Amino acid sequence: MQDFVYAPQCGRVVFGRGRLATLAQEVDRLGAEKVLVLTTPGQLALGQACAELLGPRFAASFPGAAMHTPVNVTEQAMILVAEAGVDAIVAIGGGSTIGLAKAIALRTDLPQIAVPTTYAGSEMTPILGETRDGIKATQVSQKVLPEVVIYDVDLTLALPASVSGTSGMNAIAHAVEALYARDRNPVTDMMAGEGISRLMAALPVIAREPADLNARANAQYGAWLCAMCLGAVGMALHHKLCHTLGGSFALPHAETHTVVLPHALAYNAPNISGAMAVLRTATGSDDPAMALYELAGALSVPRALGEIGMAHGDIDAVVNLALANPYWNPRPVEPDRLRAMLERAWAGAPPLQE
Ligand code: NAD
């Protein structure tokens, strides 16, 4: 046992079936009276359901959330915030919607209630990545951490099997990198191991039967644990690469995490013996990187960057961008090794541990 610092980040968590029904109660607990409801254009019905639950507390809705939190979308929402005089925000949806709420909270310090419907985990972190002119910049501020998170298992039943798979692998990625973070501690190790095993068990069941309630509850619980890891400790090569691929090459967030994770883990494997021991238990495999690659295969989700829109000719640009801002990683990030890894990830080849 080594010395450590653990700083809990999350606010109030309400977990279980049908918990969206407590929305008005949670708004009242915050003392708010004029609520802005955020969704993506695809989740209008959920926004409508929130408006009905809020009754007189509902002030306005903005169904324009978009992936990677573009600043111009936030600016549009800010006009509504001012016009409607809102005093709290409800974000119902995936990381894109929650990102928009965080961007508004950064500018206004308004309290947020996040109702996640994917496994991305943004609701548990003080991190906000915003995109301006094609460049994604990340900042950390306690202002963006939601005050309340409602995990309603029922809301995940409609999450399509493919999005469930990629989103679940996105959650696993947070826990994998937490296991070798410099500032990891016994609490995050425990959450990471448990989060990964819950998701590894639940995701294949969800791929076969998306409405399996038990698997859905386990996946959401696992995703919450993984998200707390993301909020608590620093990330490394995997998240930095995905950040570059998403922000500068417009690749879809969860799919990118799904493809890159086995390769990033294989890259770091020689230098992270402690994390690999936990991962062998959590994945039930002697080769955790291969287990994650095989999981993606079992979930029928993309395993190649070429498959999700990256041009082969962009590999060098990704390497250059990834090396432009040095960051800590358990294994030094070397251009040739990184290029070889990206070649494999681009083609969808199995991860190779060197
Ligand atoms: P998303 O929010 O973009 O959702 C993907 C799509 O699925 C959207 O069209 C959405 O409308 C739809 N959807 C969501 N839930 C659904 C449901 N239950 N049923 C049917 N459709 C549903 O994707 P995401 O992967 O959740 O989030 C990605 C974004 O979150 C990225 O911008 C990423 O940078 C950000 N993110 C941030 C953090 C952080 O800590 N700051 C962490 C993770 C992700």
Short mmCIF file of C-alpha atoms in Angstrom, two decimals, residues 19-300:
data_model
loop_
_atom_site.label_atom_id
_atom_site.label_comp_id
_atom_site.label_asym_id
_atom_site.label_seq_id
_atom_site.Cartn_x
_atom_site.Cartn_y
_atom_site.Cartn_z
CA ARG A 19 -35.71 7.31 -11.82
CA LEU A 20 -36.39 10.06 -14.38
CA ALA A 21 -39.70 10.39 -12.55
CA THR A 22 -37.78 12.11 -9.72
CA LEU A 23 -36.66 14.96 -12.01
CA ALA A 24 -38.96 17.66 -10.60
CA GLN A 25 -38.04 16.60 -7.06
CA GLU A 26 -34.33 16.95 -7.90
CA VAL A 27 -34.94 20.41 -9.42
CA ASP A 28 -36.76 21.44 -6.24
CA ARG A 29 -33.85 20.18 -4.12
CA LEU A 30 -31.63 22.58 -6.08
CA GLY A 31 -34.08 25.41 -5.42
CA ALA A 32 -34.45 26.07 -9.15
CA GLU A 33 -37.61 27.33 -10.85
CA LYS A 34 -36.80 27.93 -14.55
CA VAL A 35 -35.20 24.97 -16.23
CA LEU A 36 -33.59 24.70 -19.67
CA VAL A 37 -33.80 21.20 -21.19
CA LEU A 38 -31.05 20.13 -23.61
CA THR A 39 -31.10 17.23 -26.11
CA THR A 40 -29.68 16.33 -29.50
CA PRO A 41 -32.02 16.71 -32.51
CA GLY A 42 -32.51 12.91 -32.38
CA GLN A 43 -33.82 12.87 -28.81
CA LEU A 44 -36.66 15.39 -28.98
CA ALA A 45 -39.11 12.97 -27.36
CA LEU A 46 -36.94 12.70 -24.25
CA GLY A 47 -36.80 16.49 -24.05
CA GLN A 48 -40.59 16.58 -24.27
CA ALA A 49 -40.86 13.96 -21.50
CA CYS A 50 -38.66 16.12 -19.27
CA ALA A 51 -40.73 19.22 -20.02
CA GLU A 52 -43.87 17.36 -18.94
CA LEU A 53 -42.25 16.07 -15.76
CA LEU A 54 -41.02 19.57 -14.92
CA GLY A 55 -44.43 21.18 -15.36
CA PRO A 56 -44.25 24.86 -14.34
CA ARG A 57 -40.49 24.58 -13.75
CA PHE A 58 -39.93 24.10 -17.51
CA ALA A 59 -38.66 27.33 -19.13
CA ALA A 60 -37.25 26.37 -22.56
CA SER A 61 -35.68 23.58 -24.58
CA PHE A 62 -32.68 23.53 -26.90
CA PRO A 63 -32.49 20.36 -29.03
CA GLY A 64 -29.29 21.33 -30.86
CA ALA A 65 -26.50 19.53 -28.95
CA ALA A 66 -23.74 18.22 -31.24
CA MET A 67 -20.71 15.97 -30.91
CA HIS A 68 -17.46 17.50 -29.55
CA THR A 69 -19.24 20.59 -28.14
CA PRO A 70 -18.80 23.12 -30.97
CA VAL A 71 -18.51 26.63 -29.55
CA ASN A 72 -20.96 28.08 -32.10
CA VAL A 73 -23.71 25.71 -30.82
CA THR A 74 -23.00 26.77 -27.23
CA GLU A 75 -23.29 30.40 -28.27
CA GLN A 76 -26.75 29.74 -29.75
CA ALA A 77 -27.86 28.02 -26.53
CA MET A 78 -26.49 30.91 -24.46
CA ILE A 79 -28.90 33.28 -26.22
CA LEU A 80 -31.78 31.11 -24.99
CA VAL A 81 -30.32 30.95 -21.47
CA ALA A 82 -30.35 34.75 -21.30
CA GLU A 83 -33.76 35.20 -22.99
CA ALA A 84 -35.53 32.64 -20.80
CA GLY A 85 -33.72 33.63 -17.60
CA VAL A 86 -33.06 30.00 -16.68
CA ASP A 87 -31.69 29.01 -13.27
CA ALA A 88 -30.88 25.32 -13.90
CA ILE A 89 -30.07 23.00 -16.79
CA VAL A 90 -31.27 19.46 -17.48
CA ALA A 91 -29.17 17.58 -20.05
CA ILE A 92 -30.76 14.32 -21.20
CA GLY A 93 -28.77 12.26 -23.69
CA GLY A 94 -25.23 11.17 -24.38
CA GLY A 95 -21.89 12.91 -23.92
CA SER A 96 -22.73 15.48 -26.60
CA THR A 97 -25.75 16.79 -24.71
CA ILE A 98 -24.00 16.66 -21.35
CA GLY A 99 -21.03 18.49 -22.93
CA LEU A 100 -23.32 21.33 -23.96
CA ALA A 101 -24.70 21.63 -20.41
CA LYS A 102 -21.13 21.75 -19.10
CA ALA A 103 -20.21 24.45 -21.62
CA ILE A 104 -23.17 26.55 -20.46
CA ALA A 105 -22.29 25.92 -16.80
CA LEU A 106 -18.72 27.06 -17.48
CA ARG A 107 -20.06 30.38 -18.73
CA THR A 108 -22.85 30.83 -16.15
CA ASP A 109 -22.17 28.52 -13.16
CA LEU A 110 -25.79 27.32 -13.45
CA PRO A 111 -26.53 24.02 -11.65
CA GLN A 112 -26.91 20.95 -13.88
CA ILE A 113 -28.89 17.75 -13.69
CA ALA A 114 -27.41 15.22 -16.13
CA VAL A 115 -29.48 12.27 -17.30
CA PRO A 116 -27.09 10.09 -19.31
CA THR A 117 -28.51 7.74 -21.93
CA THR A 118 -25.17 6.35 -23.16
CA TYR A 119 -22.12 4.99 -21.33
CA ALA A 120 -19.69 7.80 -22.29
CA GLY A 121 -19.30 9.05 -18.70
CA SER A 122 -18.94 12.80 -19.14
CA GLU A 123 -21.43 13.41 -16.30
CA MET A 124 -18.85 12.32 -13.70
CA THR A 125 -15.98 14.54 -14.78
CA PRO A 126 -14.92 18.17 -14.33
CA ILE A 127 -13.57 17.97 -17.92
CA LEU A 128 -14.95 19.89 -20.90
CA GLY A 129 -13.64 19.51 -24.44
CA GLU A 130 -14.83 22.26 -26.78
CA THR A 131 -14.22 22.50 -30.52
CA ARG A 132 -13.47 25.81 -32.22
CA ASP A 133 -12.36 26.00 -35.86
CA GLY A 134 -11.68 22.26 -35.96
CA ILE A 135 -9.41 22.23 -32.90
CA LYS A 136 -10.65 20.53 -29.75
CA ALA A 137 -9.36 22.12 -26.54
CA THR A 138 -9.94 20.52 -23.15
CA GLN A 139 -10.20 22.31 -19.85
CA VAL A 140 -10.86 21.25 -16.28
CA SER A 141 -13.14 23.24 -13.99
CA GLN A 142 -15.28 22.30 -11.01
CA LYS A 143 -17.93 24.61 -12.50
CA VAL A 144 -18.72 22.02 -15.19
CA LEU A 145 -19.29 19.05 -12.87
CA PRO A 146 -23.05 18.28 -12.75
CA GLU A 147 -24.65 18.71 -9.32
CA VAL A 148 -27.02 15.77 -9.85
CA VAL A 149 -26.86 12.71 -12.10
CA ILE A 150 -29.91 10.55 -12.71
CA TYR A 151 -29.02 7.12 -14.09
CA ASP A 152 -32.33 5.72 -15.29
CA VAL A 153 -31.75 2.21 -16.61
CA ASP A 154 -35.00 2.34 -18.61
CA LEU A 155 -33.60 5.17 -20.76
CA THR A 156 -30.77 2.94 -21.97
CA LEU A 157 -33.09 0.20 -23.29
CA ALA A 158 -33.55 2.12 -26.57
CA LEU A 159 -29.83 2.65 -27.07
CA PRO A 160 -29.13 0.69 -30.25
CA ALA A 161 -26.92 -2.40 -29.84
CA SER A 162 -24.08 -0.90 -31.91
CA VAL A 163 -24.03 2.41 -29.97
CA SER A 164 -24.24 0.44 -26.71
CA GLY A 165 -21.17 -1.53 -27.77
CA THR A 166 -19.02 1.43 -28.77
CA SER A 167 -20.20 3.56 -25.89
CA GLY A 168 -19.50 0.72 -23.44
CA MET A 169 -15.99 0.33 -24.86
CA ASN A 170 -15.53 4.09 -24.44
CA ALA A 171 -16.33 3.58 -20.75
CA ILE A 172 -13.91 0.65 -20.48
CA ALA A 173 -11.19 2.88 -21.97
CA HIS A 174 -11.51 5.32 -19.04
CA ALA A 175 -10.93 2.51 -16.55
CA VAL A 176 -8.08 0.92 -18.51
CA GLU A 177 -6.11 4.18 -18.55
CA ALA A 178 -6.99 4.86 -14.90
CA LEU A 179 -5.23 1.62 -13.97
CA TYR A 180 -1.88 3.01 -15.15
CA ALA A 181 -2.42 6.68 -14.33
CA ARG A 182 0.37 8.30 -12.36
CA ASP A 183 -2.14 9.57 -9.79
CA ARG A 184 -4.09 6.30 -9.50
CA ASN A 185 -4.97 5.05 -6.03
CA PRO A 186 -6.51 1.94 -4.47
CA VAL A 187 -10.02 3.40 -4.78
CA THR A 188 -9.76 4.12 -8.52
CA ASP A 189 -8.09 0.72 -9.05
CA MET A 190 -11.06 -0.93 -7.35
CA MET A 191 -13.60 1.03 -9.38
CA ALA A 192 -11.72 0.39 -12.62
CA GLY A 193 -11.46 -3.37 -12.16
CA GLU A 194 -15.10 -3.70 -11.15
CA GLY A 195 -16.30 -1.35 -13.91
CA ILE A 196 -14.44 -3.27 -16.61
CA SER A 197 -15.67 -6.68 -15.46
CA ARG A 198 -19.31 -5.50 -15.27
CA LEU A 199 -19.12 -4.09 -18.79
CA MET A 200 -17.21 -7.07 -20.24
CA ALA A 201 -19.99 -9.34 -18.95
CA ALA A 202 -22.93 -7.11 -19.87
CA LEU A 203 -22.04 -5.82 -23.34
CA PRO A 204 -22.19 -9.16 -25.21
CA VAL A 205 -25.61 -9.84 -23.62
CA ILE A 206 -26.83 -6.40 -24.72
CA ALA A 207 -25.55 -7.03 -28.26
CA ARG A 208 -27.78 -10.12 -28.43
CA GLU A 209 -30.71 -8.76 -26.42
CA PRO A 210 -30.66 -4.92 -26.15
CA ALA A 211 -33.64 -4.89 -23.77
CA ASP A 212 -32.09 -7.24 -21.18
CA LEU A 213 -32.70 -5.23 -18.01
CA ASN A 214 -30.15 -6.97 -15.85
CA ALA A 215 -27.39 -6.52 -18.44
CA ARG A 216 -28.43 -2.89 -18.93
CA ALA A 217 -28.28 -2.19 -15.19
CA ASN A 218 -24.86 -3.82 -14.93
CA ALA A 219 -23.57 -1.90 -17.96
CA GLN A 220 -24.79 1.41 -16.57
CA TYR A 221 -23.36 0.70 -13.13
CA GLY A 222 -20.04 -0.36 -14.74
CA ALA A 223 -20.05 2.76 -16.89
CA TRP A 224 -20.60 4.92 -13.82
CA LEU A 225 -17.60 3.33 -12.07
CA CYS A 226 -15.45 3.83 -15.18
CA ALA A 227 -16.62 7.45 -15.47
CA MET A 228 -15.60 8.12 -11.87
CA CYS A 229 -12.11 6.86 -12.79
CA LEU A 230 -12.02 9.32 -15.70
CA GLY A 231 -13.03 12.15 -13.37
CA ALA A 232 -10.51 11.20 -10.68
CA VAL A 233 -7.15 10.54 -12.40
CA GLY A 234 -5.15 11.55 -15.47
CA MET A 235 -5.43 9.83 -18.84
CA ALA A 236 -2.63 9.02 -21.28
CA LEU A 237 -1.88 7.84 -24.86
CA HIS A 238 -5.27 6.31 -25.60
CA HIS A 239 -7.35 9.36 -24.64
CA LYS A 240 -4.87 11.82 -26.20
CA LEU A 241 -4.98 9.97 -29.51
CA CYS A 242 -8.78 9.72 -29.52
CA HIS A 243 -8.97 13.42 -28.67
CA THR A 244 -6.82 14.24 -31.73
CA LEU A 245 -8.73 11.86 -34.01
CA GLY A 246 -12.11 13.21 -32.90
CA GLY A 247 -11.31 16.91 -32.67
CA SER A 248 -9.06 17.33 -35.71
CA PHE A 249 -10.23 14.55 -38.04
CA ALA A 250 -13.93 14.54 -37.10
CA LEU A 251 -13.98 10.81 -36.35
CA PRO A 252 -16.96 9.62 -34.26
CA HIS A 253 -16.09 9.63 -30.56
CA ALA A 254 -17.18 6.23 -29.23
CA GLU A 255 -16.19 4.30 -32.36
CA THR A 256 -12.72 5.87 -32.25
CA HIS A 257 -12.28 4.77 -28.62
CA THR A 258 -13.45 1.29 -29.56
CA VAL A 259 -10.92 0.90 -32.35
CA VAL A 260 -7.93 2.49 -30.62
CA LEU A 261 -8.26 0.92 -27.14
CA PRO A 262 -6.78 -2.56 -27.83
CA HIS A 263 -3.84 -1.01 -29.69
CA ALA A 264 -3.12 1.68 -27.09
CA LEU A 265 -3.20 -0.97 -24.37
CA ALA A 266 -0.87 -3.26 -26.33
CA TYR A 267 1.48 -0.30 -26.82
CA ASN A 268 1.66 0.40 -23.10
CA ALA A 269 1.50 -3.23 -21.92
CA PRO A 270 5.29 -3.79 -21.46
CA ASN A 271 5.46 -0.90 -18.96
CA ILE A 272 2.31 -1.48 -16.86
CA SER A 273 2.64 -4.81 -15.10
CA GLY A 274 0.40 -3.86 -12.17
CA ALA A 275 -2.42 -2.69 -14.43
CA MET A 276 -2.07 -5.79 -16.61
CA ALA A 277 -2.56 -8.02 -13.56
CA VAL A 278 -5.86 -6.26 -12.73
CA LEU A 279 -6.88 -6.36 -16.40
CA ARG A 280 -6.20 -10.09 -16.67
CA THR A 281 -8.67 -10.64 -13.85
CA ALA A 282 -11.21 -8.10 -15.12
CA THR A 283 -11.17 -9.42 -18.70
CA GLY A 284 -10.71 -13.09 -17.73
CA SER A 285 -7.90 -13.33 -20.29
CA ASP A 286 -4.11 -13.65 -20.28
CA ASP A 287 -4.03 -11.11 -23.10
CA PRO A 288 -6.31 -8.19 -22.15
CA ALA A 289 -5.56 -6.19 -25.32
CA MET A 290 -6.62 -9.12 -27.49
CA ALA A 291 -9.66 -9.68 -25.24
CA LEU A 292 -10.78 -6.11 -25.94
CA TYR A 293 -10.22 -6.56 -29.67
CA GLU A 294 -12.25 -9.77 -29.57
CA LEU A 295 -14.96 -8.05 -27.52
CA ALA A 296 -15.33 -5.45 -30.29
CA GLY A 297 -15.64 -8.34 -32.76
CA ALA A 298 -18.30 -10.04 -30.62
CA LEU A 299 -20.23 -6.75 -30.42
CA SER A 300 -20.03 -6.32 -34.24
#
